């Protein structure tokens, strides 16, 4: 989305999100850089077919990392 309607700073954020959404990520299952965005928050490995949940525009997000860490801590204390 490129529009002159918005300012430079917001356009930079959009460009960054679009770039993050288009890149391939490393698959946690087969370790190949083949994970592509399928739809909002859904990522699919083009090599082994694994479907992963992730951020809307990138596979790993800051909030996701925190959530994973908290879940791990809870699993340990059980
Ligand atoms: Zn894979």
Coordinates of N, CA and C and ligand atoms in Angstrom, one line a residue:
X1 N 0.8 -1.2 0.0 CA 0.0 0.0 0.0 C 0.9 1.2 0.0
X2 N 0.9 1.9 -1.1 CA 1.7 3.2 -1.2 C 0.7 4.3 -1.5
X3 N 0.6 5.2 -0.6 CA -0.3 6.3 -0.8 C 0.3 7.6 -0.3
X4 N 0.1 8.7 -1.0 CA 0.5 10.0 -0.6 C -0.3 10.6 0.5
X5 N -1.3 9.8 0.8 CA -2.3 10.3 1.8 C -1.7 10.3 3.2
X6 N -0.7 9.5 3.5 CA -0.1 9.4 4.8 C 1.3 9.9 4.8
X7 N 1.8 10.2 6.0 CA 3.1 10.8 6.2 C 4.3 9.8 6.0
X8 N 5.5 10.3 6.0 CA 6.7 9.5 5.7 C 6.9 8.4 6.8
X9 N 6.7 8.8 8.1 CA 7.0 7.8 9.1 C 6.1 6.6 9.1
X10 N 4.8 6.8 8.8 CA 3.8 5.7 8.8 C 4.1 4.9 7.5
X11 N 4.5 5.5 6.4 CA 4.9 4.8 5.2 C 6.0 3.8 5.4
X12 N 7.0 4.3 6.2 CA 8.2 3.5 6.5 C 7.8 2.2 7.3
X13 N 6.8 2.4 8.3 CA 6.3 1.2 9.0 C 5.7 0.2 8.1
X14 N 4.9 0.7 7.2 CA 4.1 -0.1 6.3 C 5.1 -0.9 5.4
X15 N 6.1 -0.2 4.9 CA 7.1 -0.8 4.0 C 7.9 -1.9 4.8
X16 N 8.1 -1.7 6.1 CA 8.8 -2.7 6.9 C 8.0 -3.9 7.1
X17 N 6.7 -3.7 7.4 CA 5.7 -4.8 7.6 C 5.6 -5.6 6.3
X18 N 5.5 -5.0 5.2 CA 5.3 -5.7 3.9 C 6.6 -6.5 3.6
X19 N 7.8 -5.9 3.9 CA 9.0 -6.6 3.6 C 9.1 -7.9 4.5
X20 N 8.7 -7.7 5.8 CA 8.7 -8.8 6.7 C 7.8 -9.9 6.3
X21 N 6.6 -9.6 5.7 CA 5.6 -10.5 5.3 C 6.1 -11.3 4.1
X22 N 6.9 -10.7 3.2 CA 7.3 -11.3 2.0 C 8.5 -12.2 2.1
X23 N 9.3 -12.0 3.2 CA 10.5 -12.9 3.3 C 10.2 -14.3 3.8
X24 N 11.1 -15.2 3.5 CA 11.0 -16.6 3.9 C 11.7 -16.7 5.3
X25 N 11.1 -17.6 6.1 CA 11.7 -17.8 7.4 C 12.1 -19.3 7.6
X26 N 13.0 -19.5 8.5 CA 13.5 -20.9 8.8 C 12.4 -21.7 9.4
X27 N 12.2 -22.9 8.9 CA 11.3 -23.9 9.4 C 11.8 -24.5 10.7
X28 N 11.0 -24.5 11.8 CA 11.5 -25.1 13.0 C 11.5 -26.7 12.9
X29 N 10.9 -27.2 11.9 CA 10.8 -28.7 11.8 C 11.9 -29.2 10.9
X30 N 12.1 -28.6 9.7 CA 13.1 -29.2 8.8 C 14.3 -28.3 8.6
X31 N 14.2 -27.1 9.3 CA 15.4 -26.1 9.3 C 15.7 -25.6 7.9
X32 N 14.8 -25.7 7.0 CA 15.0 -25.0 5.7 C 14.3 -23.7 5.7
X33 N 14.9 -22.7 5.0 CA 14.4 -21.4 4.9 C 13.3 -21.4 3.8
X34 N 12.1 -22.0 4.2 CA 11.1 -22.2 3.2 C 9.7 -21.8 3.8
X35 N 9.7 -21.2 4.9 CA 8.4 -20.8 5.5 C 7.9 -19.5 4.9
X36 N 6.7 -19.6 4.3 CA 6.1 -18.4 3.7 C 4.7 -18.1 4.4
X37 N 4.3 -16.8 4.3 CA 3.0 -16.4 4.9 C 1.9 -17.0 4.0
X38 N 1.0 -17.6 4.7 CA -0.2 -18.2 4.0 C -1.4 -17.2 4.0
X39 N -1.7 -16.8 5.2 CA -2.7 -15.8 5.4 C -2.4 -15.1 6.8
X40 N -3.3 -14.3 7.3 CA -3.1 -13.6 8.5 C -2.7 -14.5 9.7
X41 N -1.4 -14.4 10.1 CA -1.0 -15.2 11.2 C -0.7 -16.7 10.9
X42 N -0.9 -17.1 9.7 CA -0.7 -18.5 9.3 C 0.5 -18.6 8.4
X43 N 1.4 -19.5 8.7 CA 2.7 -19.6 8.0 C 2.8 -21.1 7.6
X44 N 3.3 -21.3 6.3 CA 3.4 -22.7 5.8 C 4.8 -22.9 5.3
X45 N 5.3 -24.1 5.6 CA 6.6 -24.5 5.1 C 6.4 -25.1 3.7
X46 N 7.1 -24.5 2.7 CA 7.0 -25.0 1.3 C 7.7 -26.3 1.1
X47 N 8.5 -26.7 2.1 CA 9.3 -27.9 1.9 C 8.6 -29.1 2.6
X48 N 8.3 -29.0 3.9 CA 7.7 -30.2 4.6 C 6.2 -30.0 4.8
X49 N 5.7 -28.9 4.4 CA 4.2 -28.7 4.5 C 3.7 -28.4 5.9
X50 N 4.6 -28.1 6.9 CA 4.2 -27.8 8.2 C 3.5 -26.4 8.2
X51 N 2.3 -26.4 9.0 CA 1.6 -25.1 9.1 C 1.8 -24.6 10.5
X52 N 2.3 -23.3 10.5 CA 2.7 -22.7 11.8 C 1.8 -21.5 12.1
X53 N 1.7 -21.2 13.4 CA 1.0 -20.0 13.7 C 2.1 -19.0 14.1
X54 N 1.9 -17.7 13.7 CA 2.9 -16.7 14.0 C 2.2 -15.3 14.0
X55 N 3.0 -14.3 13.8 CA 2.5 -13.0 13.8 C 1.8 -12.7 12.5
X56 N 1.1 -11.6 12.4 CA 0.4 -11.3 11.2 C 1.3 -11.0 10.0
X57 N 2.4 -10.3 10.3 CA 3.3 -9.9 9.2 C 4.7 -10.5 9.3
X58 N 5.0 -11.1 10.4 CA 6.3 -11.8 10.5 C 6.1 -13.1 11.3
X59 N 6.9 -14.1 11.1 CA 6.8 -15.4 11.7 C 6.9 -15.2 13.3
X60 N 7.9 -14.5 13.7 CA 8.2 -14.3 15.1 C 8.0 -12.8 15.5
X61 N 7.2 -12.6 16.5 CA 7.0 -11.3 17.0 C 7.4 -11.1 18.4
X62 N 7.6 -9.9 18.9 CA 8.1 -9.7 20.3 C 7.0 -10.2 21.3
X63 N 5.8 -10.0 21.0 CA 4.7 -10.5 21.9 C 4.7 -12.0 21.9
X64 N 4.9 -12.6 20.7 CA 4.9 -14.0 20.6 C 6.1 -14.7 21.4
X65 N 7.2 -14.0 21.4 CA 8.4 -14.5 22.1 C 8.1 -14.5 23.6
X66 N 7.4 -13.4 24.1 CA 7.1 -13.3 25.5 C 6.1 -14.4 25.9
X67 N 5.1 -14.6 25.0 CA 4.1 -15.6 25.3 C 4.7 -17.0 25.3
X68 N 5.6 -17.3 24.4 CA 6.3 -18.6 24.4 C 7.1 -18.8 25.7
X69 N 7.7 -17.8 26.1 CA 8.6 -17.9 27.3 C 7.7 -18.1 28.6
X70 N 6.6 -17.4 28.7 CA 5.6 -17.6 29.8 C 5.1 -19.0 29.8
X71 N 4.7 -19.5 28.6 CA 4.1 -20.9 28.5 C 5.2 -21.9 28.9
X72 N 6.4 -21.7 28.5 CA 7.5 -22.6 28.9 C 7.7 -22.6 30.4
X73 N 7.6 -21.5 31.1 CA 7.8 -21.4 32.5 C 6.7 -22.1 33.2
X74 N 5.4 -22.0 32.7 CA 4.3 -22.7 33.3 C 4.4 -24.2 33.2
X75 N 4.9 -24.6 32.0 CA 5.1 -26.1 31.7 C 6.1 -26.6 32.7
X76 N 7.1 -25.8 33.0 CA 8.2 -26.3 33.9 C 7.7 -26.5 35.3
X77 N 6.8 -25.6 35.8 CA 6.3 -25.6 37.2 C 5.2 -26.7 37.4
X78 N 4.7 -27.2 36.4 CA 3.6 -28.2 36.5 C 4.1 -29.5 37.1
Ligands
LIG1 ZN1 9.7 -27.4 7.0

